[in-house]
Structures are given as structure tokens and as C-alpha cells.
mmCIF file of C-alpha atoms in Angstrom:
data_model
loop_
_atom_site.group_PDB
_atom_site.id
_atom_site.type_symbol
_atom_site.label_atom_id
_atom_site.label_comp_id
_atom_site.label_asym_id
_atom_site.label_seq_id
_atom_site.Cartn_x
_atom_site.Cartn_y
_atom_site.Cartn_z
ATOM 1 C CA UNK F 1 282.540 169.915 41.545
ATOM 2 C CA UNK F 2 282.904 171.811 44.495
ATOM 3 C CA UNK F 3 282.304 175.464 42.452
ATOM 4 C CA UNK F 4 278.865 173.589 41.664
ATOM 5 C CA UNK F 5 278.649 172.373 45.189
ATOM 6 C CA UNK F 6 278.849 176.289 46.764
ATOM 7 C CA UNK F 7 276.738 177.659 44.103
ATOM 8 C CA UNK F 8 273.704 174.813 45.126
ATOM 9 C CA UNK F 9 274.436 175.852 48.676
ATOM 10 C CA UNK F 10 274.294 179.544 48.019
ATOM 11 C CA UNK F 11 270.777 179.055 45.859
ATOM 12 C CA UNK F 12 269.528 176.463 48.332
ATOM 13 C CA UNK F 13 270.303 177.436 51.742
ATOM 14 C CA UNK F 14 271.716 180.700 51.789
ATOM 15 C CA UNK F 15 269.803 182.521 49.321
ATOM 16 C CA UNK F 16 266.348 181.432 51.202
ATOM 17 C CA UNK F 17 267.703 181.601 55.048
ATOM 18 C CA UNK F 18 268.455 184.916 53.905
ATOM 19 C CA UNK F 19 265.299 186.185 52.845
ATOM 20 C CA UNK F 20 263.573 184.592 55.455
ATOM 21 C CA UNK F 21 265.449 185.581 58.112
ATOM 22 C CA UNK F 22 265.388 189.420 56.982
ATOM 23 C CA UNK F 23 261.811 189.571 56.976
ATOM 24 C CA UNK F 24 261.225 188.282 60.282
ATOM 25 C CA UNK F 25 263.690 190.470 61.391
ATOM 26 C CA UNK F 26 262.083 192.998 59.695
ATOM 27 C CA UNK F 27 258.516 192.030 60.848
ATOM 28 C CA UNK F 28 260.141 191.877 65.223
ATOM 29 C CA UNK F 29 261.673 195.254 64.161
ATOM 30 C CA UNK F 30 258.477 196.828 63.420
ATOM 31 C CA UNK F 31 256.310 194.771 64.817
ATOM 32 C CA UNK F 32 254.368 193.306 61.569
ATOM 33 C CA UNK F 33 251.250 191.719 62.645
ATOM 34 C CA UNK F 34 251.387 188.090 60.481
ATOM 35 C CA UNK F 35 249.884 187.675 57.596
ATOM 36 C CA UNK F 36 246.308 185.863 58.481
ATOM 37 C CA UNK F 37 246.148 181.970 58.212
ATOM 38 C CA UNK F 38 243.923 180.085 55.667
ATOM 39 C CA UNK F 39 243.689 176.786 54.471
ATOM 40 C CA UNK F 40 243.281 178.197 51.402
ATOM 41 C CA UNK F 41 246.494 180.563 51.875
ATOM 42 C CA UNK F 42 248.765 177.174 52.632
ATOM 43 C CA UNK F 43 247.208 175.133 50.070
ATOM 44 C CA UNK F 44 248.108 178.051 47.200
ATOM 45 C CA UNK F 45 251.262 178.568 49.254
ATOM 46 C CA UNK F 46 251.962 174.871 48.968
ATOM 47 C CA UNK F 47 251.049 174.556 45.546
ATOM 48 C CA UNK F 48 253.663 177.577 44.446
ATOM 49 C CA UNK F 49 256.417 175.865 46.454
ATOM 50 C CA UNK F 50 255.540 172.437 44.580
ATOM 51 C CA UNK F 51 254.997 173.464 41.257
ATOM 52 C CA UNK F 52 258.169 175.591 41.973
ATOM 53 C CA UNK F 53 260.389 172.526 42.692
ATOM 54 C CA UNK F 54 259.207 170.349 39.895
ATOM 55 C CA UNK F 55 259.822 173.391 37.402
ATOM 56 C CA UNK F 56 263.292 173.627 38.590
ATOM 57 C CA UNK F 57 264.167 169.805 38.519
ATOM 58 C CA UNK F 58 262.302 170.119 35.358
ATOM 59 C CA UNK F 59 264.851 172.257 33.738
ATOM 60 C CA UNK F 60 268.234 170.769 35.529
ATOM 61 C CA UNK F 61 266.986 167.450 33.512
ATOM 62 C CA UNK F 62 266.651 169.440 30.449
ATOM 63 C CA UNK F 63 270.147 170.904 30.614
ATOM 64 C CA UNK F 64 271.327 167.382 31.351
ATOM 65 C CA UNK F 65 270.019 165.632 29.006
ATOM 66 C CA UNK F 66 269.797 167.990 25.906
ATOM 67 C CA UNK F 67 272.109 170.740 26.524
ATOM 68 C CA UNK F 68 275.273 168.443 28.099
ATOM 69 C CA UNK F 69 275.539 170.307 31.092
ATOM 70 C CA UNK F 70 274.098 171.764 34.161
ATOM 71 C CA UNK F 71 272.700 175.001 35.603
ATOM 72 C CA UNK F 72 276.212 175.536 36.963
ATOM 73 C CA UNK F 73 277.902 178.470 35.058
ATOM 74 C CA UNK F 74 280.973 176.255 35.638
ATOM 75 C CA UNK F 75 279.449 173.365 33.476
ATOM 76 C CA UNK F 76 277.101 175.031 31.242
ATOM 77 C CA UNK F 77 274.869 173.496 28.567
ATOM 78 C CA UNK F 78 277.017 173.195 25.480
ATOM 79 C CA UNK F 79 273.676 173.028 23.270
ATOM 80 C CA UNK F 80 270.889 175.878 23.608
ATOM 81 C CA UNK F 81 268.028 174.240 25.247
ATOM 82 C CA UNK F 82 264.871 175.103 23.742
ATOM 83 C CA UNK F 83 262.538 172.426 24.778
ATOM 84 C CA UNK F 84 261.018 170.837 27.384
ATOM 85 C CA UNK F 85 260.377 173.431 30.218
ATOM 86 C CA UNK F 86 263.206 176.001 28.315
ATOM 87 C CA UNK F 87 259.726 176.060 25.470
ATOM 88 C CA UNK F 88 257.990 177.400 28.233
ATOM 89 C CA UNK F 89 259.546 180.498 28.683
ATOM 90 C CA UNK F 90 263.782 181.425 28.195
ATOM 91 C CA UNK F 91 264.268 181.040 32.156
ATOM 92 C CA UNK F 92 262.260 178.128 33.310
ATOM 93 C CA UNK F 93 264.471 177.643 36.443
ATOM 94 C CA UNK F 94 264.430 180.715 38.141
ATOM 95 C CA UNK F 95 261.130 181.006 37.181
ATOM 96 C CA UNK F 96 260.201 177.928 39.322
ATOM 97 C CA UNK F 97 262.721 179.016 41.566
ATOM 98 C CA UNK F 98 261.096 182.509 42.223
ATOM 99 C CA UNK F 99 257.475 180.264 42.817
ATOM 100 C CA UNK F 100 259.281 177.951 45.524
ATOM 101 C CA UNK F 101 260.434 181.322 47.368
ATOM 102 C CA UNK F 102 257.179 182.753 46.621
ATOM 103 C CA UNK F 103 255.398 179.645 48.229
ATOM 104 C CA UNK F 104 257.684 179.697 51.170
ATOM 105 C CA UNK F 105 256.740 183.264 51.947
ATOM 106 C CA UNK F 106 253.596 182.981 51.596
ATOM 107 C CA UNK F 107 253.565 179.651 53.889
ATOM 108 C CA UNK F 108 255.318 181.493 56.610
ATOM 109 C CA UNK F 109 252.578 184.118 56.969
ATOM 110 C CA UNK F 110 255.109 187.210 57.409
ATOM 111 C CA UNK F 111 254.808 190.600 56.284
ATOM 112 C CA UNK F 112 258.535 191.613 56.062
ATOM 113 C CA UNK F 113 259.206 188.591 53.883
ATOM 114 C CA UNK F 114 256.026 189.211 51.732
ATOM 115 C CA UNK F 115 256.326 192.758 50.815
ATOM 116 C CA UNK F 116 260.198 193.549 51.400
ATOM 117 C CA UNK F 117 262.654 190.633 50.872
ATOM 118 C CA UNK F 118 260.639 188.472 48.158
ATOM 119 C CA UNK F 119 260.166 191.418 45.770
ATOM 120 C CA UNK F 120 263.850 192.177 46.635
ATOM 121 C CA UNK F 121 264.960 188.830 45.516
ATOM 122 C CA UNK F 122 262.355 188.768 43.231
ATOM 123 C CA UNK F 123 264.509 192.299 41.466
ATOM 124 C CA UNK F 124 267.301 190.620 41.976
ATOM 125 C CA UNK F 125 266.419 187.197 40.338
ATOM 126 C CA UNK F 126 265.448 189.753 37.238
ATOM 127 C CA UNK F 127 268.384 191.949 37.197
ATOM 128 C CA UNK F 128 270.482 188.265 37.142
ATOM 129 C CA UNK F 129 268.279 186.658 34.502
ATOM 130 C CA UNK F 130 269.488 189.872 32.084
ATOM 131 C CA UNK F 131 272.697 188.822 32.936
ATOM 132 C CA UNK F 132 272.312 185.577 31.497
ATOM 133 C CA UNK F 133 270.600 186.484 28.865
ATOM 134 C CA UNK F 134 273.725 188.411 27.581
ATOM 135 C CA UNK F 135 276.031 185.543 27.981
ATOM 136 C CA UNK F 136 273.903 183.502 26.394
ATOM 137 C CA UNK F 137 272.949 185.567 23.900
ATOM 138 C CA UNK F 138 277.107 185.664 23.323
ATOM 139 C CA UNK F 139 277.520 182.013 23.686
ATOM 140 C CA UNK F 140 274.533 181.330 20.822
ATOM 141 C CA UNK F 141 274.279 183.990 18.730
ATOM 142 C CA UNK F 142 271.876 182.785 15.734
ATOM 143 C CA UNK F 143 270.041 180.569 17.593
ATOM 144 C CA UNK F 144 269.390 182.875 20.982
ATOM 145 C CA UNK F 145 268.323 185.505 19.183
ATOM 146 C CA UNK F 146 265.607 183.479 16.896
ATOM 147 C CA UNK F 147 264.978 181.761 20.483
ATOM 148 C CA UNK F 148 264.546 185.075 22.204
ATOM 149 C CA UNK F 149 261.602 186.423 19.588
ATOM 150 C CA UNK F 150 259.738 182.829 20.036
ATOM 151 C CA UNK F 151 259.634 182.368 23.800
ATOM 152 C CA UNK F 152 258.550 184.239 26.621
ATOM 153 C CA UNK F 153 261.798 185.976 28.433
ATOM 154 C CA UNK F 154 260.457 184.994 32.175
ATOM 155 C CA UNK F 155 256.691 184.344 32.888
ATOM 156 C CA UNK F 156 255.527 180.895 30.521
ATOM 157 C CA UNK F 157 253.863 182.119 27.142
ATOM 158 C CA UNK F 158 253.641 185.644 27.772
ATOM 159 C CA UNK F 159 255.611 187.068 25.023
ATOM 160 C CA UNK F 160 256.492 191.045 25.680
ATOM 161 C CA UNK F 161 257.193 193.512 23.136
ATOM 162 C CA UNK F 162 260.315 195.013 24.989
ATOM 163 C CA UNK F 163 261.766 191.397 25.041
ATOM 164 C CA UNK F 164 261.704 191.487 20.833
ATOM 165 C CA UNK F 165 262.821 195.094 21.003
ATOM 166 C CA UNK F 166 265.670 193.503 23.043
ATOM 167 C CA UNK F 167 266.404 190.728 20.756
ATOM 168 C CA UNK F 168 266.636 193.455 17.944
ATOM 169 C CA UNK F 169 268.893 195.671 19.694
ATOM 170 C CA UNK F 170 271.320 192.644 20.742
ATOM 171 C CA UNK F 171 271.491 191.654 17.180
ATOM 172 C CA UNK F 172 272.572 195.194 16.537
ATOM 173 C CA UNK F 173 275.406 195.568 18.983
ATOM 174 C CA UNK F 174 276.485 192.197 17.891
ATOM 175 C CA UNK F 175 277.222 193.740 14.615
#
């Protein structure tokens, strides 16, 4: 419990502190002009932050309830989850995840945050999600890699060619 209890604080606190706070500091270090302020701009940012949060909750409850476990690599699911939000695309949580952050930076207007620490925790969210994918696709062999050609690997219903490529190659080395 407390592993999980570290890694919500690390995702929840740390993780967007962090970003934050390096793109302001960024934006006083080179003086970054703010990002203009619209209704419109909060309203979208608002949305993205919303939408972000119930995608996320979404797919914690999914995990609970079908897979028998939680996002927590300490608990994992001990089914694959491949409904609900997970039918969406393979990584429904970071994807909503990545739109809260998103909505936060856009809400707080800065440049720094905006075009240097989102997309660098946006890489980072990326280069993790391949992570995953290979422990998963360890964990659930038959079924990840049939899962893998159906859904879309990050962004709902957009289905890439590179992520079947992938799914062919794992099946490979898995031989």
C-alpha cells in the first residue's frame, strides 16, 4: 500500500509541480512573455483537464473491476483489460493523463511549460508507455498481441501501421 501510495504521489504531485515549476522557471529565465488569455483558451484548457480526469478514473475503474487490480505496477490487473476506456485505445490512462497536463499548461498561460516541459513529459509519457507495452505484451502473450492489432496504441481509434508492424515483430522475438 504504501509502494502504491508514492507512486500516486509521484504521478499526482510531483510529476506536475515539476513540469510546472520548470517552465516558469524557464519562462523568468528568459523572460517568456505569457501565453495570451482567452475565454476560449481556459474553456478548451478546462475541458482537456476535465475530460483528462474522467479518462483516467475511467480506466482505474476498469482495472478494478475487470482486470483485479490497479494501475499500480505493484498490484497489476491479473486479466488484460480490453474494454471500457482500454477499447478506446491500449493506454487510456496516460492518455487522459497527458490531456489533464495538457489542460493545466495550457490554463497557466506559460510559454516554458507549453513548448519545453509538456512535450518533454509528453516524450517521456511515450518512451514509458513502450515500456509497458513490453511487459504487458510478456505478461499476455496471445491475447496482447491480437489486442495490439485491434486498438489504437495511444491516441483513441487511430490505428498506426508501425503499431501492427510492432505487434508482428514482438510476436517474432517471442519465438
Amino acid at each position: 500500500l504504501l509502494q502504491q501510495i508514492k507512486a500516486s504521489l509521484y504521478y499526482w504531485c510531483f510529476l506536475p509541480v515539476t513540469v510546472l515549476a520548470s517552465g516558469l522557471l524557464l519562462d523568468t529565465t528568459f523572460q517568456l512573455a505569457p501565453v495570451n488569455k482567452t475565454v476560449s483558451g481556459n474553456i478548451v484548457a478546462l475541458t482537456l483537464f476535465m475530460c483528462g480526469l474522467c479518462l483516467v478514473f475511467w480506466s482505474t475503474s476498469n482495472l478494478q473491476r475487470v482486470g483485479n487490480g490497479t494501475p499500480s505496477p505493484f498490484r497489476p490487473a491479473k486479466i488484460l483489460v480490453t474494454t471500457g476506456s482500454y477499447r478506446l485505445c491500449r493506454h487510456p490512462m496516460f492518455f487522459g493523463y497527458d490531456l489533464f497536463m495538457l489542460g493545466l499548461a495550457l490554463y497557466c498561460r506559460s510559454r516554458g511549460v507549453l513548448f519545453i516541459s509538456y512535450p518533454l513529459f509528453f516524450l517521456w509519457s511515450i518512451w514509458h508507455i513502450l515500456q509497458e507495452e513490453r511487459i504487458l505484451a510478456k505478461r499476455f502473450p496471445k491475447e496482447y498481441l491480437i489486442y495490439r492489432q485491434e486498438v489504437a496504441f495511444f491516441i483513441p481509434f487511430i490505428q498506426r501501421r508501425w503499431s501492427r508492424q510492432n505487434a508482428v515483430n514482438s510476436s517474432r522475438e517471442m519465438k
